[in-house]
mmCIF file of C-alpha atoms in Angstrom:
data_model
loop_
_atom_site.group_PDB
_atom_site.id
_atom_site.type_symbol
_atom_site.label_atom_id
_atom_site.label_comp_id
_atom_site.label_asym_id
_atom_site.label_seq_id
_atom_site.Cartn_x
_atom_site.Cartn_y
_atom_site.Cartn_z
ATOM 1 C CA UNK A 1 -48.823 7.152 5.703
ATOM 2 C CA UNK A 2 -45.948 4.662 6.563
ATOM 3 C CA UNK A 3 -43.495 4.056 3.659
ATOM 4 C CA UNK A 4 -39.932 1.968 3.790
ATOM 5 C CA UNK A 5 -37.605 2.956 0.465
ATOM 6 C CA UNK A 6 -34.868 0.723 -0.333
ATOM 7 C CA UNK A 7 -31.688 1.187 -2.661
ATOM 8 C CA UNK A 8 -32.618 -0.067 -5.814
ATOM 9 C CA UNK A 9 -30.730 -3.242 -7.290
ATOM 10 C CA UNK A 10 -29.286 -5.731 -8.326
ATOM 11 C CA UNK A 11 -26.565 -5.075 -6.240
ATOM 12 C CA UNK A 12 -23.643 -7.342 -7.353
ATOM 13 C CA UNK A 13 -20.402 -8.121 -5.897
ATOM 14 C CA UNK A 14 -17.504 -10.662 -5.681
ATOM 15 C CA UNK A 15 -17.713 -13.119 -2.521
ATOM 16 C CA UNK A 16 -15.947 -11.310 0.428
ATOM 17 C CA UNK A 17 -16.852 -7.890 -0.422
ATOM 18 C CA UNK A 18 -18.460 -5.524 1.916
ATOM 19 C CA UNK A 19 -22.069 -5.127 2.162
ATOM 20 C CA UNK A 20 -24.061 -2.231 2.358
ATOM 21 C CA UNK A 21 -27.926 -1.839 1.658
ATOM 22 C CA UNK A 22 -29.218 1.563 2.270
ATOM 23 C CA UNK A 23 -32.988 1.552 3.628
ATOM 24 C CA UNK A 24 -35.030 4.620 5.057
ATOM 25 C CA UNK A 25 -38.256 4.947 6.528
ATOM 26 C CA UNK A 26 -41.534 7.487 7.213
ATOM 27 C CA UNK A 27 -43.644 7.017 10.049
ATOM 28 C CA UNK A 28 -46.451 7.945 11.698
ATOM 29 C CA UNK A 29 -45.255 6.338 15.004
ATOM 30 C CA UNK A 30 -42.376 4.545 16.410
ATOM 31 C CA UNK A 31 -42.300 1.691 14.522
ATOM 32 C CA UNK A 32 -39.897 -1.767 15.278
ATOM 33 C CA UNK A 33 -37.906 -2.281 12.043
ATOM 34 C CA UNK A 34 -36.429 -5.479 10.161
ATOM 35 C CA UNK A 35 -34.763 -6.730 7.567
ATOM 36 C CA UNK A 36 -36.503 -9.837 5.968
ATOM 37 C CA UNK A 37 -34.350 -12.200 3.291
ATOM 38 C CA UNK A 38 -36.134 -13.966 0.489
ATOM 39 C CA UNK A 39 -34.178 -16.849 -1.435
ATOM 40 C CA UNK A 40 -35.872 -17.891 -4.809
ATOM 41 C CA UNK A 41 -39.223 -19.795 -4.512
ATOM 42 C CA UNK A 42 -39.170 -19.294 -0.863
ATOM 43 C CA UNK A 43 -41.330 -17.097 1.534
ATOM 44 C CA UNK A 44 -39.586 -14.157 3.507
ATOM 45 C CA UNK A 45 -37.054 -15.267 6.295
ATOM 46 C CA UNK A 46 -36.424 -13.088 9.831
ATOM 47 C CA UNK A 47 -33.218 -11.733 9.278
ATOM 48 C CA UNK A 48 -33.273 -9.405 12.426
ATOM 49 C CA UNK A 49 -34.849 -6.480 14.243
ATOM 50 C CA UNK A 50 -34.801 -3.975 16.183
ATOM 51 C CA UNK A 51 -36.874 -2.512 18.547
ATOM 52 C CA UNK A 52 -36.044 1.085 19.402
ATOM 53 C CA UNK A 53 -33.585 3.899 18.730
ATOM 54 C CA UNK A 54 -29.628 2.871 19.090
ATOM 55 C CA UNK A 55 -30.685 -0.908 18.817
ATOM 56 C CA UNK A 56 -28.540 -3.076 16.736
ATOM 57 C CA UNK A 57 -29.969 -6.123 15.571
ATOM 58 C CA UNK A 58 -27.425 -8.803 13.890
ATOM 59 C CA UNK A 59 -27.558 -12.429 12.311
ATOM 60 C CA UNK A 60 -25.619 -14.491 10.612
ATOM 61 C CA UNK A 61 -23.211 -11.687 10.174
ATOM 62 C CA UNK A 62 -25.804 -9.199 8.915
ATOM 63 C CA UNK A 63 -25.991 -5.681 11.140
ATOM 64 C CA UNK A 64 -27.951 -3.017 11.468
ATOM 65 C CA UNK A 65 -28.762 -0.224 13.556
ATOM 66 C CA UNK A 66 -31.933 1.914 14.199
ATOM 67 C CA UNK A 67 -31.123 5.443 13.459
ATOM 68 C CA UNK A 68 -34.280 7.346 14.448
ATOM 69 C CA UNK A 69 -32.468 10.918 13.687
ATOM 70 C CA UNK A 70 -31.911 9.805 9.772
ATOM 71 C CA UNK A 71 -35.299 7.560 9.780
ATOM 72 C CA UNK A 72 -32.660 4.593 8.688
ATOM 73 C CA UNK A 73 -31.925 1.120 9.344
ATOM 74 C CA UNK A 74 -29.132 0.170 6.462
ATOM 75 C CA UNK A 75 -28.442 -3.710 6.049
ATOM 76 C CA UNK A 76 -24.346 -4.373 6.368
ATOM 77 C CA UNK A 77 -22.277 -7.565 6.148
ATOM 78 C CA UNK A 78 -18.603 -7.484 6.266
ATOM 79 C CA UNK A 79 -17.821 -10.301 4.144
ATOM 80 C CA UNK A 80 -20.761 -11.394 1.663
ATOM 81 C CA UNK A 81 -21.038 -15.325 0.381
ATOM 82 C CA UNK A 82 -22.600 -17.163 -2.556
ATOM 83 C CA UNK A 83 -24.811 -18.349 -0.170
ATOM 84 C CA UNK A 84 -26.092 -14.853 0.030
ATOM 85 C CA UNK A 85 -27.249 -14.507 -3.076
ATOM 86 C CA UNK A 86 -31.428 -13.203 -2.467
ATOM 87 C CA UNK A 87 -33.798 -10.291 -2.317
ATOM 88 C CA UNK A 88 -33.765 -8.071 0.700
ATOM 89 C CA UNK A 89 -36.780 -5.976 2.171
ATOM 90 C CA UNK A 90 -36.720 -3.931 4.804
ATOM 91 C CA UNK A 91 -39.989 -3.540 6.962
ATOM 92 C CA UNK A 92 -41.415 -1.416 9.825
ATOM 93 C CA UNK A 93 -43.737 -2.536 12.115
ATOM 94 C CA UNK A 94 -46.210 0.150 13.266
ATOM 95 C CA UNK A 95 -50.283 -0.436 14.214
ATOM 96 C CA UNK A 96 -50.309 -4.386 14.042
ATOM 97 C CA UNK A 97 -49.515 -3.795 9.999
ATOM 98 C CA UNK A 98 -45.728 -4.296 8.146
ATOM 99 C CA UNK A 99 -45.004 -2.084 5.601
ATOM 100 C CA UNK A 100 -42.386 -3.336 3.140
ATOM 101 C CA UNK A 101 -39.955 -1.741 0.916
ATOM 102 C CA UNK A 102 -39.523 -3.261 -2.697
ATOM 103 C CA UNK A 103 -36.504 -5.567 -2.145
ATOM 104 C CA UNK A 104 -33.188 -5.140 -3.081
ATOM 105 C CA UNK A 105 -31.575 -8.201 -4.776
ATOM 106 C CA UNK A 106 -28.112 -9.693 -4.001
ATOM 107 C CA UNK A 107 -26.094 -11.213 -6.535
ATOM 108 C CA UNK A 108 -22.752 -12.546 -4.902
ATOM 109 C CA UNK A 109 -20.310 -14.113 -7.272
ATOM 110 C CA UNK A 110 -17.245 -15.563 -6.745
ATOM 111 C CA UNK B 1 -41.880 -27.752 14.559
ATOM 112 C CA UNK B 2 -43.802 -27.095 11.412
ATOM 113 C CA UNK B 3 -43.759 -23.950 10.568
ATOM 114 C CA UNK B 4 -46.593 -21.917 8.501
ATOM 115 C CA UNK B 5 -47.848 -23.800 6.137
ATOM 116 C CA UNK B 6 -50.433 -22.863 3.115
ATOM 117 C CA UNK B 7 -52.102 -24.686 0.375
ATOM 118 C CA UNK B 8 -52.606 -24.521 -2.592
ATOM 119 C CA UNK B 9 -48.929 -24.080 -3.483
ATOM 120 C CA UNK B 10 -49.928 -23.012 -6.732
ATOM 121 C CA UNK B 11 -52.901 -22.671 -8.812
ATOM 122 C CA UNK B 12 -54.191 -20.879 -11.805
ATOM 123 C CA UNK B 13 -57.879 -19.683 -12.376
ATOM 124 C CA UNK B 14 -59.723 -17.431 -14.790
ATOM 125 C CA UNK B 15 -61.089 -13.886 -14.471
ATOM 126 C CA UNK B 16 -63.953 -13.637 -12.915
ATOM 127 C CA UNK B 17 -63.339 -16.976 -11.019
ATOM 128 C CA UNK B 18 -63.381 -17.140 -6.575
ATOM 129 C CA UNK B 19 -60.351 -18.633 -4.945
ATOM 130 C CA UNK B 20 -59.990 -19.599 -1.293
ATOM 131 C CA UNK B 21 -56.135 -20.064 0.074
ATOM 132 C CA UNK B 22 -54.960 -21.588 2.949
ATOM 133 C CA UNK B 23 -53.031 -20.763 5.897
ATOM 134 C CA UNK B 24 -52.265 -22.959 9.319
ATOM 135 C CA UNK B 25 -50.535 -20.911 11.620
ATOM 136 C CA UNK B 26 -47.018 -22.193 14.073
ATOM 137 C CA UNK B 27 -48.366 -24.510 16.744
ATOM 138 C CA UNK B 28 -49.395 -21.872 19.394
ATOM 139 C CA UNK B 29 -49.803 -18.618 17.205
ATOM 140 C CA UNK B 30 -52.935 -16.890 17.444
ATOM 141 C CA UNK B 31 -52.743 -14.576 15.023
ATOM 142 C CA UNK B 32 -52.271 -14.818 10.921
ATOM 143 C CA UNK B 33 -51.631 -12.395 8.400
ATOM 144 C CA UNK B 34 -52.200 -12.255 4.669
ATOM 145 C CA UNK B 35 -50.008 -10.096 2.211
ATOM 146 C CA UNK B 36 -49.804 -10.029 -1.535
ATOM 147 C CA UNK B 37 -46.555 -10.063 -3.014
ATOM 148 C CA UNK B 38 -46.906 -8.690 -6.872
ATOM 149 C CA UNK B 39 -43.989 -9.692 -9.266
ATOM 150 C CA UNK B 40 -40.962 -7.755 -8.296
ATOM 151 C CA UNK B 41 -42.384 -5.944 -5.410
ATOM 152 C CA UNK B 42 -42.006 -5.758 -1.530
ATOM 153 C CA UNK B 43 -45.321 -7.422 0.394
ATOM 154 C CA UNK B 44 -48.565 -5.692 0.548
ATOM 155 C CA UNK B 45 -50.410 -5.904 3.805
ATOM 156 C CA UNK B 46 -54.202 -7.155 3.444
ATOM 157 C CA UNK B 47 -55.517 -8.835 6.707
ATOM 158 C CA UNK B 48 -54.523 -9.018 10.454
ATOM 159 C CA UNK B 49 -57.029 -11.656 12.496
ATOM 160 C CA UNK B 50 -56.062 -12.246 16.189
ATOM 161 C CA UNK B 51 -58.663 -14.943 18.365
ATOM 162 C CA UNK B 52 -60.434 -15.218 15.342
ATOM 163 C CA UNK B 53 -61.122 -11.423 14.826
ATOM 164 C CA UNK B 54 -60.086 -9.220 12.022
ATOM 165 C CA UNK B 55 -57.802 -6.705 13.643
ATOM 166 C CA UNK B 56 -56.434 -4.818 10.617
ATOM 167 C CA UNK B 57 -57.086 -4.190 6.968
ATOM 168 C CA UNK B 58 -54.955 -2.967 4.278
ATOM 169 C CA UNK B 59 -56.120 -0.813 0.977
ATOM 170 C CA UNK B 60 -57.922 -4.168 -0.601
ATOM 171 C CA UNK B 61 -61.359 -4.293 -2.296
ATOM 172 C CA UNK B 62 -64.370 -5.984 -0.841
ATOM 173 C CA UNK B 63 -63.257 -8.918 -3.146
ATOM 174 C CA UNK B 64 -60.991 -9.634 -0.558
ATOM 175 C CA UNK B 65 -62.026 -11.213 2.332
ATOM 176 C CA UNK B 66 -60.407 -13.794 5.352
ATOM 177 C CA UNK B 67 -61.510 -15.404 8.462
ATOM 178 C CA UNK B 68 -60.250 -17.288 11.219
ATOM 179 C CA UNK B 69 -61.545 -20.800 12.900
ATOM 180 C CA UNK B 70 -61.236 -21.719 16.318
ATOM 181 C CA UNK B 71 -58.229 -23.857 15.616
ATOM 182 C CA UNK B 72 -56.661 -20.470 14.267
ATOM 183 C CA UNK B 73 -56.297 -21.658 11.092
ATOM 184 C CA UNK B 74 -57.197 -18.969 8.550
ATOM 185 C CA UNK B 75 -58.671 -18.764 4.696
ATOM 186 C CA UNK B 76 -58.563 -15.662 2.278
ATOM 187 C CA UNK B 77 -60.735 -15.622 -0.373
ATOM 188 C CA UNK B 78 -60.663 -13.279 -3.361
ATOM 189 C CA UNK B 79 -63.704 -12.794 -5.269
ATOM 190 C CA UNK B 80 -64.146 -11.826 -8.824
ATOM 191 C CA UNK B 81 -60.838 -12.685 -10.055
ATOM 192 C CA UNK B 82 -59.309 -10.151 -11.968
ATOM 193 C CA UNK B 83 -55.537 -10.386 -13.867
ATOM 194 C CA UNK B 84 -54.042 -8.065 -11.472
ATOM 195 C CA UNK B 85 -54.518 -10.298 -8.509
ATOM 196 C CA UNK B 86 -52.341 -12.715 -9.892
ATOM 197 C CA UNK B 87 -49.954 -12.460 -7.394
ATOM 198 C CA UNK B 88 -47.568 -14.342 -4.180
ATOM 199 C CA UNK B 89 -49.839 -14.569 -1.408
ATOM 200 C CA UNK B 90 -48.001 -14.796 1.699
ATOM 201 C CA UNK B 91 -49.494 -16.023 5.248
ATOM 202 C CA UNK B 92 -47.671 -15.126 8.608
ATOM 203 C CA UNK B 93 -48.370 -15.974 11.906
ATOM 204 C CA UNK B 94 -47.113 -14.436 14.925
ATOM 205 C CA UNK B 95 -47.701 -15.395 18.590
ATOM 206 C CA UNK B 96 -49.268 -12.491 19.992
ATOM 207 C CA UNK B 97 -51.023 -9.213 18.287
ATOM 208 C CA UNK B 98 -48.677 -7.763 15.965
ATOM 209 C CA UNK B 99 -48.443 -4.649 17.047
ATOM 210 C CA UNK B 100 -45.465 -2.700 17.960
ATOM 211 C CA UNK B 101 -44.633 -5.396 21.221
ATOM 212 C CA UNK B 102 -41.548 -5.863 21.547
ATOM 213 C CA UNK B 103 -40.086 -9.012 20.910
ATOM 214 C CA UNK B 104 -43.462 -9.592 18.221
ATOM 215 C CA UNK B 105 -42.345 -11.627 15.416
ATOM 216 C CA UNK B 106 -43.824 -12.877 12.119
ATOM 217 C CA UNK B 107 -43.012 -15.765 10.952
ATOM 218 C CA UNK B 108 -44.131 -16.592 6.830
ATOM 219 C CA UNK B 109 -45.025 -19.317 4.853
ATOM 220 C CA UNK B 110 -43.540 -20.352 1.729
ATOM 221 C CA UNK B 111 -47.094 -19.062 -0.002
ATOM 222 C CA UNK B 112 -49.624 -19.534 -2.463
ATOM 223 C CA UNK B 113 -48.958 -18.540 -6.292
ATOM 224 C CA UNK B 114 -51.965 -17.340 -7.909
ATOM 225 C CA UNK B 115 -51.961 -16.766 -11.740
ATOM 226 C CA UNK B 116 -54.471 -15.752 -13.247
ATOM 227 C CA UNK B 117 -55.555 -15.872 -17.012
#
C-alpha cells in the first residue's frame, strides 16, 4: 500500500534558523505530493505541491522538491518565524485518496 | 468566499450512540471528503463522493457511512459509537475528482471534534 513517513518531532529552533523536515514516501503509482500546515484548533492548510518528478513547489518561503529517485519530498525554509510555530504532514495523492504522514510539529522560539 | 464549513464544531456522545456530521463544500466543488484525524496522528482517509456518488473508501467499518445531496453538501454518520472513534473529523472539498489531476486541490474545514465517553 501507499505510506508517507515523516521525521519525528518536536522539532525546535530559534527564529531565523534553517528549516529542514525530512519526509519519504511508498507508492503504488505516481502520486502528486504536498505538504499540508496545521496551526492549533485549526483544520489542515495547502502549503504547496507538486505534481511530478523535478517539480518544486514553494509558499510563503517554504520549498520543496519531488525527488522520485529517493521517494522524497523534504519541507525547507531558510529563515523560520514564531509565526511558524504548527504541525506539518506531508501527503501523496494517488487513486482519488491522500495518504498522510503523522505530522511533525514546529516549535519556533525566539 | 466561504470556505468548507462543518457542524457540529464539537460534540460529545456515549458508546453505543449514532452521530451525523456535517460538511458544505466551497461554492462550486463537487466533490467532499471525510478523514479522521486521531489525537496526535496524520489524517485517515474514509470517504471520497463526487456528483453525489461514493468514489472511494478507506479501511472503515460498516459503522461508517456518508452521502451526498444534490446541493453537494455531504453527511457522515458513524454508527454504534465506540471510544476509539472519538476523534477530528475533517471534511475537504475539491473542485473536480481527486485523483491524481493535476492542479486537483483539497481544500479542509476547520472540523468536527467528536469525544466520546
Amino acid at each position: 500500500g501507499n505510506s508517507v513517513t515523516q521525521m519525528e518531532g518536536p522539532v525546535t529552533l530559534s527564529e531565523e534558523a534553517f528549516l529542514t523536515i525530512n519526509c519519504t514516501y511508498t507508492a503504488t503509482g505516481y502520486p502528486s505530493l504536498f505538504w499540508y500546515v496545521q496551526y492549533p484548533g485549526e483544520g489542515l492548510q495547502l502549503l504547496l505541491k507538486a505534481t511530478k518528478a523535478d517539480d518544486k513547489g514553494s509558499n510563503k518561503g517554504f520549498e520543496a522538491t519531488y525527488r522520485k529517485e529517493t521517494t522524497s519530498f523534504h519541507l525547507e525554509k531558510g529563515s523560520v518565524q514564531v509565526s511558524d510555530s504548527a504541525v506539518y504532514f506531508c501527503a501523496l495523492l494517488l487513486a482519488s485518496k491522500l495518504t498522510f504522514g503523522t505530522g511533525t510539529r514546529l516549535q519556533v522560539t525566539l | 468566499d466561504a470556505g468548507v464549513t462543518q457542524s457540529p464544531t464539537h460534540l460529545i456522545k456515549t458508546r453505543g450512540q449514532h452521530v451525523t456530521l456535517r460538511c458544505s463544500p466551497i461554492s462550486g466543488h463537487k466533490s467532499v471528503s471525510w478523514y479522521q484525524q486521531v489525537l496526535g496522528q496524520g489524517p485517515q482517509f474514509i470517504f471520497q463522493y463526487y456528483e453525489k456518488e461514493e468514489r472511494g473508501r478507506g479501511n472503515f467499518p460498516d459503522r461508517f457511512s456518508a452521502r451526498q445531496f444534490p446541493n453537494y453538501s455531504s453527511e457522515l454518520n458513524v454508527n454504534a459509537l465506540l471510544l476509539g472513534d472519538s476523534a477530528l473529523y475533517l471534511c475537504a472539498s475539491s473542485l473536480a475528482y481527486l485523483a491524481s489531476a493535476v492542479g486537483t486541490e483539497a481544500f479542509f474545514g476547520q472540523g468536527t471534534r467528536l469525544t466520546v465517553v
